[in-house]
PDB file of C-alpha atoms and ligand atoms in Angstrom:
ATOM      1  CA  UNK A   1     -74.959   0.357 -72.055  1.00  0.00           C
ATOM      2  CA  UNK A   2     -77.280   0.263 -75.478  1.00  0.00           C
ATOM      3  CA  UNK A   3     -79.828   1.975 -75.987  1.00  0.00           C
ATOM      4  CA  UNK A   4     -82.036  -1.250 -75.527  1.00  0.00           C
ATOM      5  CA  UNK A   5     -79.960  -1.240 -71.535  1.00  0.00           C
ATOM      6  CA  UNK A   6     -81.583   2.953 -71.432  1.00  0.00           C
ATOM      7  CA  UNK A   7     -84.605   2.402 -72.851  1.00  0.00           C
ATOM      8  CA  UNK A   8     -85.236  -0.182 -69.672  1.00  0.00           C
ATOM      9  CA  UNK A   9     -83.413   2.060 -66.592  1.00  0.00           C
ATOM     10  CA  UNK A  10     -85.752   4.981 -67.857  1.00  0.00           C
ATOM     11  CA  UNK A  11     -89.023   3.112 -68.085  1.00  0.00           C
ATOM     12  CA  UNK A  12     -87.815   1.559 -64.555  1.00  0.00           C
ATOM     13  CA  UNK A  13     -88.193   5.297 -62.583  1.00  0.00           C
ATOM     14  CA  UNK A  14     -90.391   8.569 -63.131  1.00  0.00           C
ATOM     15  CA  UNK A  15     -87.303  10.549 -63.709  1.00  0.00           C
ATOM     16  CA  UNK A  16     -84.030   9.286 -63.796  1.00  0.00           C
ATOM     17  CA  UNK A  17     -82.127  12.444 -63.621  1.00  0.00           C
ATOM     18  CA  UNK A  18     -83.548  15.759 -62.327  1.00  0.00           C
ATOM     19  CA  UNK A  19     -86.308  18.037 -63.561  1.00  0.00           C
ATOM     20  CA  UNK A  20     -84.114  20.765 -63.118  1.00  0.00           C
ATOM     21  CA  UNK A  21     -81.168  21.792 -65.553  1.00  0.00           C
ATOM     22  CA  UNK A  22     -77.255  20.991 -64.987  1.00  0.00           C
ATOM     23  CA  UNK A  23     -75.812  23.509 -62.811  1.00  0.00           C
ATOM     24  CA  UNK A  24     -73.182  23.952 -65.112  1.00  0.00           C
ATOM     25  CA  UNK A  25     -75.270  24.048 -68.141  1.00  0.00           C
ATOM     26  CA  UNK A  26     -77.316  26.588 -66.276  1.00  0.00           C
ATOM     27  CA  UNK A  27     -74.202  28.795 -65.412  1.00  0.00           C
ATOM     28  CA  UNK A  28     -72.801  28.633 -68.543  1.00  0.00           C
ATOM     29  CA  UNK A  29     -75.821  29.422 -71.013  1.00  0.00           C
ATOM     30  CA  UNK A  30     -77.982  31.954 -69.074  1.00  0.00           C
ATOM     31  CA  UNK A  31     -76.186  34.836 -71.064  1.00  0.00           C
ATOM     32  CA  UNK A  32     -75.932  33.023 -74.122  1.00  0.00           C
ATOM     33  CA  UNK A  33     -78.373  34.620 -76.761  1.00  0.00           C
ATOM     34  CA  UNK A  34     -80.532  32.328 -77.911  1.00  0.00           C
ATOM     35  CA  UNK A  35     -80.552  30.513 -81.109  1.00  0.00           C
ATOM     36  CA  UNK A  36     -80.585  26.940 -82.411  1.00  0.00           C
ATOM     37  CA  UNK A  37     -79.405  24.663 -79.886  1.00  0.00           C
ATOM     38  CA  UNK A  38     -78.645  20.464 -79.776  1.00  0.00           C
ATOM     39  CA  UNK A  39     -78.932  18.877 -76.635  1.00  0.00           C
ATOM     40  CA  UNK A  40     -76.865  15.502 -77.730  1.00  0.00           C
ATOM     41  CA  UNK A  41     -77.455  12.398 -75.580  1.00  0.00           C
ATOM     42  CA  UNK A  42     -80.480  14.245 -74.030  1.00  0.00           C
ATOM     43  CA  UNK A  43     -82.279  11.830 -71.933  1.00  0.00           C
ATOM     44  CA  UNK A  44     -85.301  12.721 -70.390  1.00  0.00           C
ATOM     45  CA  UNK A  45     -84.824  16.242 -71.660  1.00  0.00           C
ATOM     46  CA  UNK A  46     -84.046  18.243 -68.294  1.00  0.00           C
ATOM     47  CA  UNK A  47     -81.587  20.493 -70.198  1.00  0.00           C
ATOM     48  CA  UNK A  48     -83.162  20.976 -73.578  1.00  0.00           C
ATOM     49  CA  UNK A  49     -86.430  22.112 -71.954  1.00  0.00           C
ATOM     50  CA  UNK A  50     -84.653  24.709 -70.121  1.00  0.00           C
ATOM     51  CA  UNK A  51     -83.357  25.964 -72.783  1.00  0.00           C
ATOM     52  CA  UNK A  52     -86.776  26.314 -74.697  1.00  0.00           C
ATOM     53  CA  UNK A  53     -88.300  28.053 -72.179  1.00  0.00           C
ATOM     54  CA  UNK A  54     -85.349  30.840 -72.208  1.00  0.00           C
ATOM     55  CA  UNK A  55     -86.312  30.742 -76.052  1.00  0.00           C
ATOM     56  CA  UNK A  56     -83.928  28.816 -77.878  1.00  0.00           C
ATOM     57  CA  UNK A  57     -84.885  26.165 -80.849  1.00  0.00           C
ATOM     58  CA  UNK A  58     -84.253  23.294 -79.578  1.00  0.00           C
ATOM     59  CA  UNK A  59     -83.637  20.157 -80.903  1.00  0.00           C
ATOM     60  CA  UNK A  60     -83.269  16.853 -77.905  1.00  0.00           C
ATOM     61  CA  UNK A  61     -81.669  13.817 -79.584  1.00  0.00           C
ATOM     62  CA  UNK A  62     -80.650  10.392 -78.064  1.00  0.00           C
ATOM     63  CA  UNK A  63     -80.716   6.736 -78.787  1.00  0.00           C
ATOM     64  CA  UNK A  64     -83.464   5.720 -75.838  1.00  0.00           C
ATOM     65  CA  UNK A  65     -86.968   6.168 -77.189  1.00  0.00           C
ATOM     66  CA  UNK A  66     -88.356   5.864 -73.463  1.00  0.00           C
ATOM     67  CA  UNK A  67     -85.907   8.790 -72.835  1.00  0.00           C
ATOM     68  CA  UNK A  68     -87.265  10.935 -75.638  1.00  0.00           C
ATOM     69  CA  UNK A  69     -90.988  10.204 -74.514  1.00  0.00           C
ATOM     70  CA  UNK A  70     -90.706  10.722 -70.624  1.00  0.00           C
ATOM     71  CA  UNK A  71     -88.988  14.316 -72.013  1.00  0.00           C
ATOM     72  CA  UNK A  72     -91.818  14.908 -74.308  1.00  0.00           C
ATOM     73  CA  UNK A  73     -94.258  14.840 -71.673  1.00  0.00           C
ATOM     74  CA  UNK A  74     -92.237  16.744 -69.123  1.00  0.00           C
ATOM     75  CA  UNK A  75     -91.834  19.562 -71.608  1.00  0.00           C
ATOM     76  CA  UNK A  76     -95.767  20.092 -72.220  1.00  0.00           C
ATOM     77  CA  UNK A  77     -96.520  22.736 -74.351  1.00  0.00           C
ATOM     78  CA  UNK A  78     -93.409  24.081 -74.476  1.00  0.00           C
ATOM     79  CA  UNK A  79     -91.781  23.153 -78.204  1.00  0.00           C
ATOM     80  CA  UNK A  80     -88.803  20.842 -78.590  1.00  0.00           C
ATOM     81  CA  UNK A  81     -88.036  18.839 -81.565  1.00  0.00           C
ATOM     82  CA  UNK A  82     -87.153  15.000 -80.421  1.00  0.00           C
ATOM     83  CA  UNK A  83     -84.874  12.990 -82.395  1.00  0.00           C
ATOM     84  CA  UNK A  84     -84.451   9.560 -82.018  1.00  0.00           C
ATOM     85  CA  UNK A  85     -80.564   8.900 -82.735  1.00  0.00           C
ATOM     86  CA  UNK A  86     -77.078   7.517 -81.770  1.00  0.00           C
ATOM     87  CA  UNK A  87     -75.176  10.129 -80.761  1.00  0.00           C
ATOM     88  CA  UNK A  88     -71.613   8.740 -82.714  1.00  0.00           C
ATOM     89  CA  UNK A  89     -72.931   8.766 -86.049  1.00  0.00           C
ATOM     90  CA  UNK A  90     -75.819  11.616 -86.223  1.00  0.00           C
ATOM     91  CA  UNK A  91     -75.316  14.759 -87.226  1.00  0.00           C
ATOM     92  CA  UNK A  92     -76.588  17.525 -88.723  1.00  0.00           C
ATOM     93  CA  UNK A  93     -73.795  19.117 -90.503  1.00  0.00           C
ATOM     94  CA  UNK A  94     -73.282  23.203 -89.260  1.00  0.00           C
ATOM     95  CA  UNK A  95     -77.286  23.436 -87.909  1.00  0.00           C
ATOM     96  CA  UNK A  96     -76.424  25.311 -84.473  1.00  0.00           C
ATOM     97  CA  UNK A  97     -75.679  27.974 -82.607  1.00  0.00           C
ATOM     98  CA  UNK A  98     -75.048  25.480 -79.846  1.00  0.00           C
ATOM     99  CA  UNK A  99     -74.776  22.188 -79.044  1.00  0.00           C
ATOM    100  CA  UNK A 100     -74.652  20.373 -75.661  1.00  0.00           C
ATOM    101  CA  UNK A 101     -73.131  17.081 -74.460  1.00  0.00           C
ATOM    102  CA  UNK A 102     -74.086  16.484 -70.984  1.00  0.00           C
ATOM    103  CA  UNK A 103     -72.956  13.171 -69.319  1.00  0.00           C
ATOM    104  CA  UNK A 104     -72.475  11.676 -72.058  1.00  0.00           C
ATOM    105  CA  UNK A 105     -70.060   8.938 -70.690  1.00  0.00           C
ATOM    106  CA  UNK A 106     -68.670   6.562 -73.903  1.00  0.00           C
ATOM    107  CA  UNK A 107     -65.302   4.850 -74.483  1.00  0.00           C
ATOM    108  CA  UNK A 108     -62.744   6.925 -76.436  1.00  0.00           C
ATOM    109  CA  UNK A 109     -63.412   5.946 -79.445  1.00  0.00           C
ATOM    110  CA  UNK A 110     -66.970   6.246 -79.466  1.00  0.00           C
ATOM    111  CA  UNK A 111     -66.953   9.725 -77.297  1.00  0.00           C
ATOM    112  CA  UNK A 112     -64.455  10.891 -79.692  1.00  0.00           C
ATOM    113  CA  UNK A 113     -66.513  10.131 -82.585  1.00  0.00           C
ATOM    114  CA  UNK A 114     -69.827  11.957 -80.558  1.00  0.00           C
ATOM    115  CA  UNK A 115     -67.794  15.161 -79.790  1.00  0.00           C
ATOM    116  CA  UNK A 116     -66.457  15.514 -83.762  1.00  0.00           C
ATOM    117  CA  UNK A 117     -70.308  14.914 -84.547  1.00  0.00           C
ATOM    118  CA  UNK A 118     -70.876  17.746 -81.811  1.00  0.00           C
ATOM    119  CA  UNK A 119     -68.443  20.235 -83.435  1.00  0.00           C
ATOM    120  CA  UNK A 120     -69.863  19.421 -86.669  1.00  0.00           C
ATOM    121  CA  UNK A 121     -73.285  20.232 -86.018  1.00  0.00           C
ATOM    122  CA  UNK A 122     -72.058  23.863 -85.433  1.00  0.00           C
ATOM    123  CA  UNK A 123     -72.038  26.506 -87.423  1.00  0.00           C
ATOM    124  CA  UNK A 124     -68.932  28.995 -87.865  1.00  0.00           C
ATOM    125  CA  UNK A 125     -68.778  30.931 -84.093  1.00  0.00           C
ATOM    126  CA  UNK A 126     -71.377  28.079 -82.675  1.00  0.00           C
ATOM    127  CA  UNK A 127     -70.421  27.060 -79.079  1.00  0.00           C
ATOM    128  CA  UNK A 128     -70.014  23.670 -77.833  1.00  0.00           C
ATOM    129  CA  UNK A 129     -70.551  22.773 -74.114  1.00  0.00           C
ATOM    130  CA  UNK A 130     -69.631  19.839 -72.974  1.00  0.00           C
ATOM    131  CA  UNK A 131     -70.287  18.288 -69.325  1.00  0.00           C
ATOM    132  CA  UNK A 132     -69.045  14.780 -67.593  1.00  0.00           C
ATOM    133  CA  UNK A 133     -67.874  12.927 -65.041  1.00  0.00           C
ATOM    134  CA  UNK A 134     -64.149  13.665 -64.981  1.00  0.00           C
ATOM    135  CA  UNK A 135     -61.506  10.878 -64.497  1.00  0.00           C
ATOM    136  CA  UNK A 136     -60.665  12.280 -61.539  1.00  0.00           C
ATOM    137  CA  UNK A 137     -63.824  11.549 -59.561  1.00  0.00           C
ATOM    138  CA  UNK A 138     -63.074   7.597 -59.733  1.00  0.00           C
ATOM    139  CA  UNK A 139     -60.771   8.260 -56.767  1.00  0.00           C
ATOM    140  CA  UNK A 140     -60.986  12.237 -55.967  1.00  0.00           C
ATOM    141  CA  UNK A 141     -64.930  12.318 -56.179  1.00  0.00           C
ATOM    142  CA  UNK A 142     -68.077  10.760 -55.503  1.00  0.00           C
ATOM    143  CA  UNK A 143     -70.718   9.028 -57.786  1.00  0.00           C
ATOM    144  CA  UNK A 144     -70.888   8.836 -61.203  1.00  0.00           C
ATOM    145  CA  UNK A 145     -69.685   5.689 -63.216  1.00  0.00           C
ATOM    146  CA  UNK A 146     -66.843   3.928 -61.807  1.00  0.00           C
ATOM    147  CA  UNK A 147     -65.814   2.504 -64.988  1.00  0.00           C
ATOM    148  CA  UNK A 148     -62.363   4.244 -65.856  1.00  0.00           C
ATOM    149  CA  UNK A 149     -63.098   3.998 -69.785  1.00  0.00           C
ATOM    150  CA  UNK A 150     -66.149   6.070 -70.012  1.00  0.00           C
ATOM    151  CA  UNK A 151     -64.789   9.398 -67.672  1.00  0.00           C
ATOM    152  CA  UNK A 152     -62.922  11.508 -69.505  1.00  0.00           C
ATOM    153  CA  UNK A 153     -60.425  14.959 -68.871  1.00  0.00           C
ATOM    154  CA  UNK A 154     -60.290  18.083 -70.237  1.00  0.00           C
ATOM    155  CA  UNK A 155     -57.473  17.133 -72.126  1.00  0.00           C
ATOM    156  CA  UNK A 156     -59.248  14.005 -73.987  1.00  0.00           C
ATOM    157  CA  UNK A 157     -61.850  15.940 -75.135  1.00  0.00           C
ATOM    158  CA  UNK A 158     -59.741  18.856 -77.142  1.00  0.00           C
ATOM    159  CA  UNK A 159     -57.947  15.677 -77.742  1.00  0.00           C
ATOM    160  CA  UNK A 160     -61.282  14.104 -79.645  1.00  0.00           C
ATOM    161  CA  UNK A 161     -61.409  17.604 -81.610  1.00  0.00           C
ATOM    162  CA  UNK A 162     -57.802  17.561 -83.146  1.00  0.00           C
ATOM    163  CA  UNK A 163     -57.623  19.014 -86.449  1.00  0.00           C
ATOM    164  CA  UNK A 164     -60.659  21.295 -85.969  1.00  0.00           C
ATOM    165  CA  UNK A 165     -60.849  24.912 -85.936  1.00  0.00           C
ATOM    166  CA  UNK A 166     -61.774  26.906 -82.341  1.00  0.00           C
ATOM    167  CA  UNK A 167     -61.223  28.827 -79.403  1.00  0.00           C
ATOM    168  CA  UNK A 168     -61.524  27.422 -76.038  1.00  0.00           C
ATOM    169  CA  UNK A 169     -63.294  29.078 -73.309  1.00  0.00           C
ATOM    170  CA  UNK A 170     -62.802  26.847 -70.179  1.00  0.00           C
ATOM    171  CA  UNK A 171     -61.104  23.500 -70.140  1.00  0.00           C
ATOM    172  CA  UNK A 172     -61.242  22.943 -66.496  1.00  0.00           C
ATOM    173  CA  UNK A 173     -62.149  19.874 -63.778  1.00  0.00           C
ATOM    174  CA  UNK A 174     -65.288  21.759 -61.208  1.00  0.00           C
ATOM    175  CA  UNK A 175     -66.164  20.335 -58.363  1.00  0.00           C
ATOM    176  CA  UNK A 176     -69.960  19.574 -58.033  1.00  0.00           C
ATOM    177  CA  UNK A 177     -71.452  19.058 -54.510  1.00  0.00           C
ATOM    178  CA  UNK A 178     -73.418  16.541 -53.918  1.00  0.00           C
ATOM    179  CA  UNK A 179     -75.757  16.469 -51.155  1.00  0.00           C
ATOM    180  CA  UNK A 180     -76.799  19.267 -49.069  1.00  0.00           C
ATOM    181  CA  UNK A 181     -74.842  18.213 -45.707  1.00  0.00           C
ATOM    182  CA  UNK A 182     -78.509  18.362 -43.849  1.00  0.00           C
ATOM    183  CA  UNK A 183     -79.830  15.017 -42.311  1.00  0.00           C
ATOM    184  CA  UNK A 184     -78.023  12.259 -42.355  1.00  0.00           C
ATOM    185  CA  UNK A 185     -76.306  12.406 -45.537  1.00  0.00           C
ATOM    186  CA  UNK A 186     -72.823  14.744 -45.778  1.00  0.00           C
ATOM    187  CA  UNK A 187     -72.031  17.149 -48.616  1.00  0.00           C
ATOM    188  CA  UNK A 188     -69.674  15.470 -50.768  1.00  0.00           C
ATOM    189  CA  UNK A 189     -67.750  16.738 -53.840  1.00  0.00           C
ATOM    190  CA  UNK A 190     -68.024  15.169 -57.574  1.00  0.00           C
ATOM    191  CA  UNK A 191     -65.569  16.773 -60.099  1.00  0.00           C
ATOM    192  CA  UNK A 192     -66.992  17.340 -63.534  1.00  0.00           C
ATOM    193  CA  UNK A 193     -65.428  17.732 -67.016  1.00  0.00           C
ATOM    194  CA  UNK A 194     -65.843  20.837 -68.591  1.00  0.00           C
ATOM    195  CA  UNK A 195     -65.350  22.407 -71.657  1.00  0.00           C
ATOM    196  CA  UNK A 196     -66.451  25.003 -73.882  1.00  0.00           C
ATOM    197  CA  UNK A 197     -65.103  25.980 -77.372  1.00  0.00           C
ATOM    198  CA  UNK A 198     -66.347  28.133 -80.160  1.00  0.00           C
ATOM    199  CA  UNK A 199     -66.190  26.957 -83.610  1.00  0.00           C
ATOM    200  CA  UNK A 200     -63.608  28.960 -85.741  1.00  0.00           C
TER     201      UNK A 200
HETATM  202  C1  SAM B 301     -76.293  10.152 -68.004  1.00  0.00           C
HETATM  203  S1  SAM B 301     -77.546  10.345 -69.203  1.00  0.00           S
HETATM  204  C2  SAM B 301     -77.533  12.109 -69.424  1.00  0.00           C
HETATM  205  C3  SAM B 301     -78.807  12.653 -70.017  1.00  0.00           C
HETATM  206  C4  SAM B 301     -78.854  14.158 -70.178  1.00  0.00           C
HETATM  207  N1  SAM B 301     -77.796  14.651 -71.036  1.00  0.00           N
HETATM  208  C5  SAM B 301     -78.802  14.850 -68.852  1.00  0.00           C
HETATM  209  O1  SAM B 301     -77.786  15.444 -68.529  1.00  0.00           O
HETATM  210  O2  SAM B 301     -79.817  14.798 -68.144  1.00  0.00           O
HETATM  211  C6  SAM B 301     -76.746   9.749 -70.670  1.00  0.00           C
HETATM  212  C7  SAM B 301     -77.663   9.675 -71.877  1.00  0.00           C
HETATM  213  O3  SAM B 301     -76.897   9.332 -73.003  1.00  0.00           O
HETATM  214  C8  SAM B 301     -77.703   8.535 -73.843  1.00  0.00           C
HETATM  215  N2  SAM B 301     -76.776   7.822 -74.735  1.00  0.00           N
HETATM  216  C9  SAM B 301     -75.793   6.955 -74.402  1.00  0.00           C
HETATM  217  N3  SAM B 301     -75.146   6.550 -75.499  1.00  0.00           N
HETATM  218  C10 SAM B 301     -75.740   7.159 -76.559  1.00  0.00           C
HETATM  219  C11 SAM B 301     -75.504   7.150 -77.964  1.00  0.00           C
HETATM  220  N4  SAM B 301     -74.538   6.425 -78.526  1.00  0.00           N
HETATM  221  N5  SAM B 301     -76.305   7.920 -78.743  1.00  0.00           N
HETATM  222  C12 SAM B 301     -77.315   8.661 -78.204  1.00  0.00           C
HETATM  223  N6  SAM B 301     -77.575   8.708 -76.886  1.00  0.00           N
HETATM  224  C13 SAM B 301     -76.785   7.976 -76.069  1.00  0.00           C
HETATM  225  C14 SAM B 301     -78.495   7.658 -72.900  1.00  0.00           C
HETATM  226  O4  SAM B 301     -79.658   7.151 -73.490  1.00  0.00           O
HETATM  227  C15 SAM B 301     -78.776   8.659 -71.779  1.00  0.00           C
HETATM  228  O5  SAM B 301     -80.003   9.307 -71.995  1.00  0.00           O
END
């Protein structure tokens, strides 16, 4: 999809993805201190503005304008810098203390090029989460894209960051449930890509 194929799916709904952050991205930077943070491929913002109200400096970028304005106005008065930009060629070379790619599902050659741009956006000790549908979910899981090319393993992504400097803290496939097993629809598990490093 380009951004032209975003900008319509998010003018087509109120909110496309929750209002709520990521589990993951919730677990993962409550303790973080708070800094400057990039939310890459941000969509409507559900994640960034999370992260501003626990007091980081956040800048939200992606390629879908309609994405960057629905997030505006969700975030009210709460500050977030919006950048309209495509995630494999934007960067702002070793600006933050963290930077975040959630669901941001791209062919190799184009994810690979948005998680070097990731990496490179952090400074020295900076962490980069990632998040995504794992390749496993196609036939393991439930949801998500069903288009082989665009999920991703653990593996592919420390893959995309080969001959950079950093420690990894997870590199793991979690399951996400899906569903609350109430009514009429059953709890079902999607498996997510996960992976956190820290700039050396
Ligand atoms: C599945 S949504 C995830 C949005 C957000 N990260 C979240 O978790 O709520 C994927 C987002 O990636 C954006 N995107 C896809 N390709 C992009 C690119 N090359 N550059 C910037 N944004 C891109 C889309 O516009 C969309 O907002």
């Amino acid at each position: 999809m380009d951004a032209e194929d975003w900008d319509e799916r998010y003018a087509a709904s109120e909110l496309v993805w929750s209002a709520e952050p990521n589990e993951f991205v919730a677990a993962e930077l409550s303790d973080l201190a708070p800094g400057r943070a990039l939310d890459l491929a941000a969509g409507e913002g559900r994640n960034a503005i999370w992260l501003a109200r626990r007091g980081w400096q956040v800048t939200a970028a992606d390629f879908s304008q309609v994405a960057l304005d629905k997030g505006r106005r969700l975030a009210g008065d709460t500050p977030v810098r919006w950048v309209c930009a495509d995630a494999t060629t934007w960067h702002e070379p070793a600006a933050y203390d963290l930077v975040l790619l959630a669901y941001l599902q791209l062919p190799a050659a184009q994810r690979r090029a948005a998680v070097r741009a990731a990496y490179d956006s952090l400074v020295v000790g900076g962490t980069l989460l990632l998040v995504a549908h794992d390749s496993s979910n196609l036939t393991e899981g439930t949801g998500g894209p069903q288009d082989p090319a665009v999920l991703m393993t653990p593996e592919d992504v420390l893959g995309d960051l080969a001959g950079r400097a950093y420690d990894v803290q997870h590199a793991e496939r979690v399951p996400r449930i899906v569903g609350d097993g109430h009514g009429e629809e059953p709890a079902r598990t999607a498996w997510d890509c996960l992976v956190r490093v820290v700039r050396r």
